[in-house]
Short mmCIF file of C-alpha atoms in Angstrom, two decimals:
data_model
loop_
_atom_site.label_atom_id
_atom_site.label_comp_id
_atom_site.label_asym_id
_atom_site.label_seq_id
_atom_site.Cartn_x
_atom_site.Cartn_y
_atom_site.Cartn_z
CA MET A 1 96.09 3.11 24.44
CA THR A 2 100.12 3.45 23.84
CA ASN A 3 102.26 1.63 21.58
CA GLY A 4 99.62 1.39 18.81
CA ALA A 5 97.73 -1.74 21.59
CA THR A 6 94.12 -2.64 20.15
CA SER A 7 91.17 -3.84 23.19
CA PRO A 8 90.58 -7.02 23.57
CA VAL A 9 86.81 -8.10 22.24
CA THR A 10 84.31 -9.54 24.06
CA ALA A 11 81.86 -11.46 22.70
CA ALA A 12 77.95 -12.64 23.99
CA THR A 13 75.96 -15.28 22.49
CA LEU A 14 72.16 -14.96 22.44
CA LYS A 15 70.45 -17.84 23.41
CA VAL A 16 66.50 -18.02 22.00
CA GLU A 17 64.69 -20.73 23.93
CA HIS A 18 60.42 -21.62 23.10
CA SER A 19 58.47 -21.49 25.51
CA PRO A 20 55.81 -24.72 24.98
CA LEU A 21 53.22 -24.93 22.92
CA LEU A 22 49.68 -23.56 24.44
CA SER A 23 47.20 -25.94 23.60
CA PRO A 24 44.71 -25.42 20.34
CA THR A 25 41.62 -23.53 20.31
CA SER A 26 38.51 -24.39 18.31
CA SER A 27 35.32 -23.56 17.80
CA GLN A 28 32.65 -24.92 15.48
CA SER A 29 30.02 -23.15 12.90
CA VAL A 30 26.51 -24.97 13.47
CA THR A 31 23.43 -24.36 11.16
CA GLU A 32 20.82 -25.69 12.40
CA THR A 33 16.61 -25.29 12.70
CA VAL A 34 15.13 -24.44 15.97
CA ASN A 35 11.53 -25.50 15.29
CA GLY A 36 7.81 -24.91 16.44
CA SER A 37 4.51 -26.07 15.70
CA HIS A 38 0.77 -24.23 15.94
CA ARG A 39 -2.87 -26.11 15.39
CA PHE A 40 -5.38 -23.98 14.10
CA VAL A 41 -8.92 -25.63 14.01
CA ILE A 42 -11.24 -23.96 11.93
CA GLN A 43 -14.96 -24.58 13.36
CA GLY A 44 -17.58 -23.89 11.27
CA TYR A 45 -16.29 -24.00 7.29
CA SER A 46 -19.74 -23.44 5.65
CA LEU A 47 -20.23 -20.55 7.60
CA ALA A 48 -16.91 -18.71 6.44
CA LYS A 49 -17.49 -20.54 2.97
CA GLY A 50 -18.58 -17.22 0.26
CA MET A 51 -16.95 -14.37 2.74
CA GLY A 52 -15.26 -13.71 -0.85
CA ILE A 53 -12.21 -14.40 -2.14
CA GLY A 54 -8.93 -12.69 -0.88
CA LYS A 55 -10.82 -12.86 2.68
CA HIS A 56 -8.97 -14.77 4.85
CA ILE A 57 -9.66 -16.39 8.64
CA VAL A 58 -6.06 -15.34 10.69
CA SER A 59 -5.10 -18.07 13.57
CA ASP A 60 -3.86 -16.41 16.90
CA ASN A 61 0.29 -15.47 16.65
CA PHE A 62 2.59 -17.94 17.08
CA THR A 63 6.60 -18.13 18.22
CA VAL A 64 8.99 -20.20 16.58
CA GLY A 65 12.81 -19.08 16.63
CA GLY A 66 12.25 -15.25 17.94
CA TYR A 67 9.29 -14.15 15.64
CA ARG A 68 6.01 -14.22 15.49
CA TRP A 69 3.80 -16.23 12.56
CA ALA A 70 0.40 -16.54 11.50
CA ILE A 71 -1.51 -18.93 9.41
CA TYR A 72 -4.15 -17.11 6.79
CA PHE A 73 -6.67 -19.83 5.54
CA TYR A 74 -9.10 -18.48 2.69
CA PRO A 75 -12.21 -20.10 2.04
CA ASP A 76 -12.71 -18.83 -1.63
CA GLY A 77 -9.05 -18.38 -2.39
CA LYS A 78 -6.50 -15.39 -2.66
CA ASN A 79 -6.46 -15.43 -6.28
CA PRO A 80 -9.14 -14.40 -8.25
CA GLU A 81 -8.08 -16.23 -11.52
CA ASP A 82 -9.38 -19.51 -9.60
CA SER A 83 -12.58 -18.20 -9.19
CA SER A 84 -12.77 -19.91 -5.99
CA THR A 85 -11.69 -23.15 -6.76
CA TYR A 86 -9.62 -23.68 -4.44
CA VAL A 87 -9.03 -23.11 -0.69
CA SER A 88 -5.53 -20.96 -0.28
CA VAL A 89 -3.27 -21.48 2.75
CA PHE A 90 -0.42 -19.25 3.50
CA ILE A 91 1.92 -19.34 6.63
CA ALA A 92 3.17 -15.36 7.68
CA LEU A 93 5.85 -13.46 9.20
CA ALA A 94 3.67 -11.53 12.13
CA SER A 95 7.04 -9.76 13.77
CA GLU A 96 9.67 -7.27 12.66
CA GLY A 97 12.21 -8.79 10.94
CA THR A 98 14.19 -9.07 7.34
CA ASP A 99 15.48 -11.67 5.46
CA VAL A 100 14.53 -14.38 7.86
CA ARG A 101 14.77 -17.87 6.82
CA ALA A 102 13.03 -21.11 7.90
CA LEU A 103 11.61 -24.44 6.15
CA PHE A 104 7.75 -24.34 6.60
CA GLU A 105 5.24 -27.16 6.44
CA LEU A 106 1.68 -27.54 5.62
CA THR A 107 -0.93 -30.59 7.11
CA LEU A 108 -4.23 -30.82 6.26
CA MET A 109 -5.30 -33.12 8.97
CA ASP A 110 -6.80 -36.54 8.08
CA GLN A 111 -9.80 -37.25 10.66
CA SER A 112 -11.13 -40.18 9.56
CA GLY A 113 -7.75 -41.83 11.51
CA LYS A 114 -6.67 -43.70 8.67
CA GLY A 115 -3.55 -41.08 9.01
CA LYS A 116 -3.83 -39.90 5.56
CA HIS A 117 -2.86 -36.09 6.32
CA LYS A 118 -2.22 -33.67 3.14
CA VAL A 119 1.23 -32.83 3.87
CA HIS A 120 3.20 -30.33 1.92
CA SER A 121 6.54 -29.87 3.34
CA HIS A 122 10.65 -28.43 3.06
CA PHE A 123 11.09 -30.68 5.65
CA ASP A 124 13.36 -33.63 4.60
CA ARG A 125 13.51 -33.48 1.13
CA SER A 126 16.45 -31.59 -0.55
CA LEU A 127 15.79 -27.65 -1.66
CA GLU A 128 17.82 -26.83 -5.00
CA SER A 129 17.98 -22.71 -3.50
CA GLY A 130 18.10 -23.41 0.47
CA PRO A 131 15.32 -22.01 2.84
CA TYR A 132 12.75 -20.03 1.65
CA THR A 133 13.76 -16.12 2.71
CA LEU A 134 11.68 -14.10 4.19
CA LYS A 135 11.49 -10.16 3.34
CA TYR A 136 9.71 -8.46 5.90
CA ARG A 137 6.48 -8.20 8.33
CA GLY A 138 3.43 -9.20 6.44
CA SER A 139 5.58 -11.98 4.24
CA MET A 140 4.36 -15.08 3.08
CA TRP A 141 4.64 -18.97 1.73
CA GLY A 142 2.41 -21.40 0.92
CA TYR A 143 -0.25 -22.52 -1.67
CA LYS A 144 -3.09 -20.20 -3.83
CA ARG A 145 -4.45 -23.88 -4.70
CA PHE A 146 -3.84 -25.68 -1.41
CA PHE A 147 -6.71 -27.75 -1.88
CA ARG A 148 -9.94 -28.21 -4.00
CA ARG A 149 -12.81 -27.16 -2.98
CA ALA A 150 -14.88 -29.58 -3.98
CA LEU A 151 -12.41 -32.22 -3.07
CA LEU A 152 -12.55 -31.09 0.43
CA GLU A 153 -16.38 -30.71 0.84
CA THR A 154 -16.46 -34.48 0.58
CA SER A 155 -12.90 -35.34 1.68
CA ASP A 156 -12.07 -36.47 5.37
CA TYR A 157 -9.93 -33.71 6.36
CA LEU A 158 -13.49 -32.04 6.69
CA LYS A 159 -15.69 -33.04 9.38
CA ASP A 160 -18.54 -31.88 11.68
CA ASP A 161 -18.19 -28.71 9.87
CA CYS A 162 -14.79 -28.57 11.05
CA LEU A 163 -10.87 -28.33 9.31
CA ILE A 164 -7.77 -28.35 11.23
CA ILE A 165 -4.58 -27.13 9.90
CA ASN A 166 -0.80 -28.03 11.58
CA CYS A 167 1.65 -25.56 10.38
CA THR A 168 5.70 -26.53 11.96
CA VAL A 169 8.21 -23.85 10.84
CA GLY A 170 11.94 -24.24 11.31
CA VAL A 171 13.85 -20.93 11.73
CA VAL A 172 17.36 -21.39 10.46
CA VAL A 173 20.22 -19.95 12.96
CA SER A 174 23.46 -19.93 12.49
CA VAL A 175 25.94 -20.20 15.85
CA ILE A 176 29.56 -20.52 16.89
CA ASP A 177 30.03 -23.55 19.05
CA CYS A 178 32.33 -23.91 21.68
CA SER A 179 31.61 -26.45 23.96
CA ARG A 180 30.30 -29.54 21.96
CA LEU A 181 33.55 -30.67 21.78
CA HIS A 182 34.67 -30.62 25.30
CA SER A 183 31.21 -30.73 27.31
CA ILE A 184 30.19 -32.57 30.13
CA GLN A 185 26.65 -32.92 31.08
CA VAL A 186 25.12 -32.28 34.39
CA PRO A 187 22.03 -34.28 35.02
CA GLU A 188 18.54 -32.73 35.20
CA SER A 189 17.54 -31.93 39.03
CA ASP A 190 16.37 -35.32 41.11
CA ILE A 191 15.49 -33.17 44.79
CA GLY A 192 12.08 -34.58 43.63
CA ALA A 193 12.40 -38.22 43.84
CA HIS A 194 14.18 -37.68 47.01
CA PHE A 195 11.83 -35.81 48.09
CA GLY A 196 9.53 -38.12 47.31
CA MET A 197 11.12 -41.71 47.68
CA LEU A 198 11.17 -40.06 52.04
CA LEU A 199 7.23 -39.64 51.80
CA GLU A 200 7.41 -43.32 50.14
CA ASN A 201 9.26 -44.63 53.31
CA MET A 202 7.65 -42.25 55.78
CA GLU A 203 10.87 -41.74 56.99
CA GLY A 204 11.41 -39.00 59.67
CA SER A 205 7.27 -38.52 59.20
CA ASP A 206 6.21 -36.69 62.69
CA ILE A 207 2.56 -35.64 61.81
CA THR A 208 -0.41 -38.22 60.49
CA PHE A 209 -3.20 -37.20 58.58
CA ASP A 210 -6.64 -38.44 58.62
CA VAL A 211 -8.95 -37.97 55.70
CA ALA A 212 -12.23 -40.09 55.84
CA GLY A 213 -10.99 -42.73 57.74
CA GLU A 214 -7.22 -43.03 55.30
CA LYS A 215 -4.21 -41.86 57.29
CA PHE A 216 -1.11 -39.76 55.83
CA HIS A 217 1.75 -39.88 57.01
CA SER A 218 3.89 -36.53 56.37
CA HIS A 219 6.81 -34.25 57.32
CA LYS A 220 5.65 -31.09 59.50
CA LEU A 221 9.09 -29.44 57.82
CA VAL A 222 8.46 -30.10 54.22
CA LEU A 223 4.71 -29.16 54.76
CA ALA A 224 5.82 -26.07 56.27
CA ALA A 225 8.18 -25.24 53.41
CA ARG A 226 5.89 -25.53 50.45
CA SER A 227 2.53 -24.00 51.27
CA PRO A 228 2.28 -21.01 54.06
CA VAL A 229 -0.78 -22.79 54.78
CA PHE A 230 0.23 -25.35 56.38
CA ARG A 231 2.57 -23.78 58.48
CA SER A 232 0.02 -21.72 59.66
CA GLU A 233 -1.86 -24.94 60.73
CA ILE A 234 0.76 -26.62 61.76
CA PHE A 235 3.13 -24.48 63.93
CA ASP A 236 1.07 -21.24 64.58
CA GLY A 237 -1.57 -22.93 67.01
CA VAL A 238 -2.01 -23.45 69.97
CA ASP A 239 -0.20 -26.94 70.07
CA GLU A 240 2.11 -27.26 68.26
CA GLN A 241 3.38 -30.87 69.01
CA LYS A 242 -0.08 -31.92 67.43
CA LYS A 243 1.07 -35.12 66.41
CA GLU A 244 -2.45 -35.59 64.21
CA MET A 245 -4.60 -33.68 61.92
CA VAL A 246 -7.92 -34.33 60.80
CA ILE A 247 -8.63 -33.25 57.09
CA THR A 248 -12.79 -32.64 56.40
CA ASP A 249 -12.67 -30.69 53.26
CA LEU A 250 -10.99 -33.16 51.06
CA GLU A 251 -11.01 -36.80 49.49
CA PRO A 252 -8.28 -39.20 50.09
CA ARG A 253 -7.73 -39.35 46.30
CA VAL A 254 -6.86 -35.92 46.26
CA PHE A 255 -5.06 -35.15 49.28
CA LYS A 256 -2.91 -38.19 47.94
CA ALA A 257 -2.37 -35.47 45.27
CA LEU A 258 -1.32 -33.02 47.44
CA LEU A 259 1.10 -34.31 48.83
CA HIS A 260 2.51 -36.37 45.74
CA PHE A 261 2.88 -32.47 44.70
CA ILE A 262 4.41 -30.52 47.34
CA TYR A 263 7.02 -33.81 47.66
CA ARG A 264 7.59 -34.17 44.23
CA ASP A 265 6.44 -31.38 42.58
CA THR A 266 4.97 -32.65 39.82
CA LEU A 267 0.86 -34.40 39.11
CA SER A 268 0.54 -38.02 39.67
CA GLU A 269 -0.15 -40.59 37.24
CA ASP A 270 -3.66 -41.34 37.97
CA VAL A 271 -4.66 -37.55 37.67
CA GLU A 272 -7.04 -37.75 34.82
CA SER A 273 -7.67 -35.61 32.23
CA VAL A 274 -10.59 -34.26 31.62
CA GLU A 275 -12.72 -35.09 28.07
CA SER A 276 -14.94 -32.11 27.35
CA SER A 277 -16.39 -32.62 24.61
CA SER A 278 -18.30 -35.22 25.83
CA ALA A 279 -18.55 -34.63 29.78
CA SER A 280 -21.20 -33.60 31.59
CA LEU A 281 -22.05 -30.41 33.66
CA SER A 282 -21.30 -32.76 37.27
CA SER A 283 -18.54 -34.39 35.74
CA VAL A 284 -16.02 -31.86 34.52
CA SER A 285 -17.04 -30.59 38.35
CA GLU A 286 -16.23 -34.00 39.44
CA THR A 287 -12.37 -35.32 37.89
CA LEU A 288 -9.56 -35.25 39.89
CA ILE A 289 -7.78 -32.40 38.29
CA ALA A 290 -11.15 -30.29 38.66
CA LYS A 291 -11.16 -31.18 42.59
CA LEU A 292 -7.43 -30.68 43.17
CA LEU A 293 -7.68 -27.13 42.10
CA ALA A 294 -9.59 -26.57 44.46
CA ALA A 295 -7.08 -27.92 47.06
CA ALA A 296 -4.16 -26.16 45.26
CA ASP A 297 -6.18 -23.09 46.21
CA ARG A 298 -7.05 -23.89 49.12
CA TYR A 299 -3.39 -24.88 50.53
CA CYS A 300 -2.31 -21.57 48.42
CA LEU A 301 0.24 -23.75 46.26
CA GLU A 302 0.80 -21.68 43.19
CA ARG A 303 2.17 -23.51 40.89
CA LEU A 304 0.21 -26.76 41.32
CA LYS A 305 -3.03 -24.52 40.79
CA LEU A 306 -1.42 -23.72 37.19
CA MET A 307 -0.68 -26.80 36.42
CA CYS A 308 -4.09 -27.65 37.20
CA GLU A 309 -5.73 -25.10 34.85
CA SER A 310 -3.25 -25.46 32.14
CA ARG A 311 -4.62 -29.14 31.96
CA LEU A 312 -8.35 -27.78 32.31
CA CYS A 313 -7.39 -25.32 29.49
CA LYS A 314 -6.34 -27.72 26.54
CA ASN A 315 -9.91 -28.96 27.02
CA ILE A 316 -12.06 -25.63 26.73
CA SER A 317 -15.03 -25.92 23.61
CA VAL A 318 -18.67 -24.13 23.35
CA ASN A 319 -19.60 -26.66 25.76
CA SER A 320 -17.81 -26.85 28.83
CA VAL A 321 -16.44 -23.45 28.55
CA ALA A 322 -19.47 -21.98 30.85
CA LYS A 323 -18.88 -24.27 33.75
CA ILE A 324 -14.86 -24.70 33.32
CA LEU A 325 -15.24 -20.51 33.25
CA ALA A 326 -17.36 -21.22 37.13
CA LEU A 327 -14.03 -23.51 38.49
CA ALA A 328 -12.09 -20.52 37.56
CA ASP A 329 -13.95 -17.97 38.85
CA GLU A 330 -14.61 -19.99 42.49
CA TYR A 331 -11.03 -21.23 43.14
CA HIS A 332 -9.15 -18.30 41.91
CA ALA A 333 -7.62 -19.09 38.43
CA THR A 334 -6.95 -15.91 36.98
CA GLU A 335 -5.45 -17.48 34.05
CA LEU A 336 -7.77 -20.70 33.23
CA LYS A 337 -10.70 -17.24 33.41
CA ALA A 338 -9.03 -14.78 31.01
CA VAL A 339 -8.35 -18.11 28.75
CA CYS A 340 -12.35 -18.90 29.25
CA LEU A 341 -13.33 -15.66 27.89
CA ARG A 342 -10.56 -15.08 24.88
CA PHE A 343 -11.99 -18.47 23.79
CA ALA A 344 -15.77 -16.86 24.24
CA ALA A 345 -14.24 -14.01 21.89
CA GLU A 346 -11.98 -15.45 19.60
CA ASN A 347 -13.33 -19.09 18.80
CA LEU A 348 -14.64 -17.87 15.27
CA PRO A 349 -11.96 -16.23 14.21
CA GLY A 350 -13.15 -12.37 12.58
CA PRO A 351 -16.82 -13.09 13.27
CA SER A 352 -19.42 -11.22 11.70
CA ARG A 353 -22.73 -10.83 13.79
CA SER A 354 -23.71 -13.74 12.42
CA LEU A 355 -21.19 -16.28 13.56
CA THR A 356 -20.98 -14.68 16.72
CA CYS A 357 -24.56 -15.14 17.60
CA VAL A 358 -23.29 -19.19 16.25
CA LEU A 359 -21.72 -19.93 18.95
CA ILE A 360 -23.62 -17.26 21.44
CA ALA A 361 -26.51 -20.24 20.96
CA ALA A 362 -24.30 -22.79 21.37
CA VAL A 363 -23.87 -21.45 24.52
CA MET A 364 -26.23 -20.68 26.07
CA ARG A 365 -27.20 -24.07 24.28
CA SER A 366 -25.65 -25.92 27.34
CA ASP A 367 -25.74 -27.39 30.20
CA GLY A 368 -23.19 -24.33 31.70
CA PHE A 369 -24.75 -21.81 31.06
CA GLU A 370 -27.74 -23.34 32.84
CA TYR A 371 -25.46 -23.35 36.01
CA LEU A 372 -23.81 -19.68 35.40
CA LYS A 373 -27.44 -18.28 34.74
CA ASP A 374 -28.52 -20.34 38.25
CA ASN A 375 -25.60 -19.89 40.03
CA CYS A 376 -23.47 -17.47 38.68
CA PRO A 377 -25.60 -15.01 37.21
CA SER A 378 -22.55 -11.87 37.23
CA LEU A 379 -19.92 -14.56 35.25
CA GLN A 380 -23.06 -15.20 32.68
CA SER A 381 -23.29 -11.75 31.99
CA GLU A 382 -19.22 -12.05 31.56
CA LEU A 383 -19.41 -14.53 29.53
CA LEU A 384 -22.42 -13.27 27.12
CA LYS A 385 -19.96 -9.55 26.47
CA THR A 386 -17.14 -10.90 26.01
CA ILE A 387 -18.50 -12.89 23.15
CA ALA A 388 -20.65 -10.07 21.34
CA GLY A 389 -17.53 -7.94 22.20
CA CYS A 390 -19.16 -4.95 23.85
CA GLU A 391 -22.95 -3.73 24.82
CA GLU A 392 -23.41 -1.52 22.33
CA ASP A 393 -26.27 1.00 22.05
CA TYR A 394 -29.10 1.43 19.92
CA SER A 395 -29.49 2.74 17.06
CA SER A 396 -30.72 5.95 16.43
CA GLY A 397 -33.75 4.79 15.72
CA GLY A 398 -34.06 2.37 17.85
CA LYS A 399 -34.59 -0.64 15.64
CA SER A 400 -31.20 -2.32 16.19
CA ARG A 401 -30.40 -3.52 19.05
CA SER A 402 -27.56 -4.89 20.45
CA VAL A 403 -25.96 -8.94 20.07
CA TRP A 404 -25.64 -8.15 24.39
CA ALA A 405 -28.92 -6.31 24.79
CA GLN A 406 -30.90 -9.36 23.02
CA LEU A 407 -29.51 -12.16 23.92
CA SER A 408 -30.17 -10.98 27.47
CA ASP A 409 -33.31 -11.31 27.15
CA GLY A 410 -33.17 -14.79 25.12
CA THR A 411 -33.96 -13.57 21.45
CA ASP A 412 -31.20 -14.34 18.45
CA THR A 413 -30.34 -10.45 16.52
CA ASN A 414 -33.51 -11.69 14.46
CA GLY A 415 -35.60 -11.29 16.96
CA ARG A 416 -36.19 -14.93 17.42
CA ARG A 417 -36.65 -16.65 21.08
CA VAL A 418 -33.36 -19.26 21.62
CA ARG A 419 -34.36 -21.85 23.18
CA GLN A 420 -32.56 -22.97 26.65
CA ARG A 421 -31.99 -26.75 27.92
CA THR A 422 -34.46 -27.08 30.79
#
């Protein structure tokens, strides 16, 4: 520049604009318990008594909150200092885990029907130190002096030499839940209800079944989609346009229950349960649930078969196990058969030879055992071998025979003849 002139200065203004605020986010910490229960039936209390202080009977493992648990019952007490004055009951962590926090409830069930149960519970009450913490596998919570033994043996808690202990476990879990503040509930599927209405209204039905003179209207495509047997019978035959089929191997009530499942995927309300504790040999196989099991096997309806197996499984007892085992074997119900055999082997936890023989003798006196003997000798053999544990060889001196060998020829382990029903 000349003449000492200065250059002009330009100014710029910085304008700061604020972007709109984003919607706030949120989360919620939820600490709660995952609860589950197990019912432990102790049959043969008088035989278990006297096994010794610190000796126990243990339940099957059950799972709650991702951990396995087991109930320990000490007929002569866990504490040597009590000199068998009390029975002891504990709940134990049976799987790997560290610092598992949980609430517990142990209930000795009143079997008189009066509802006066003996309850020891963490639930529904304030705990000063919070939930109980189990440090490692095998850690226990319970009571060394759960119940005075002399009082127990004259109480309503002991009936027919049987005790029932119910255990509830609540595993403490903490999760961050972002969905509860803003959530949309999706209803359960109602496709079964819609298809059920199709069956009830008979709208668009294109085939009729004649079952002992009773007519059932149905839809070929629905039947074919659900059962490969129906699909083959309807579409693979010579006459694909047939409008009526005759069913000769099912009762009307069984076929009605079968159709109910095919359309609704549930059991019908009139499928009665099996009261195995008082049921006779014939009545077990004559129940609707047993006949529905046969129909499910006939038409390859695996889910229905499992539902029937589950219902029958709940009614297995010493008196019914042989007959239900025969049903399971006849209709290829592998899950039910396995449960029957496990029941026979595990009905008395930690059996000694004498306890095993008590169970075997009881089974041999049942009508179901006679049925197996006459109609399914190989299944009878499988049942007894499972109860006995395994077939043992004669001892070195030949004087001590295996449990299986003695009972298979009708004698007990003392050489006495076991009387069977005639």
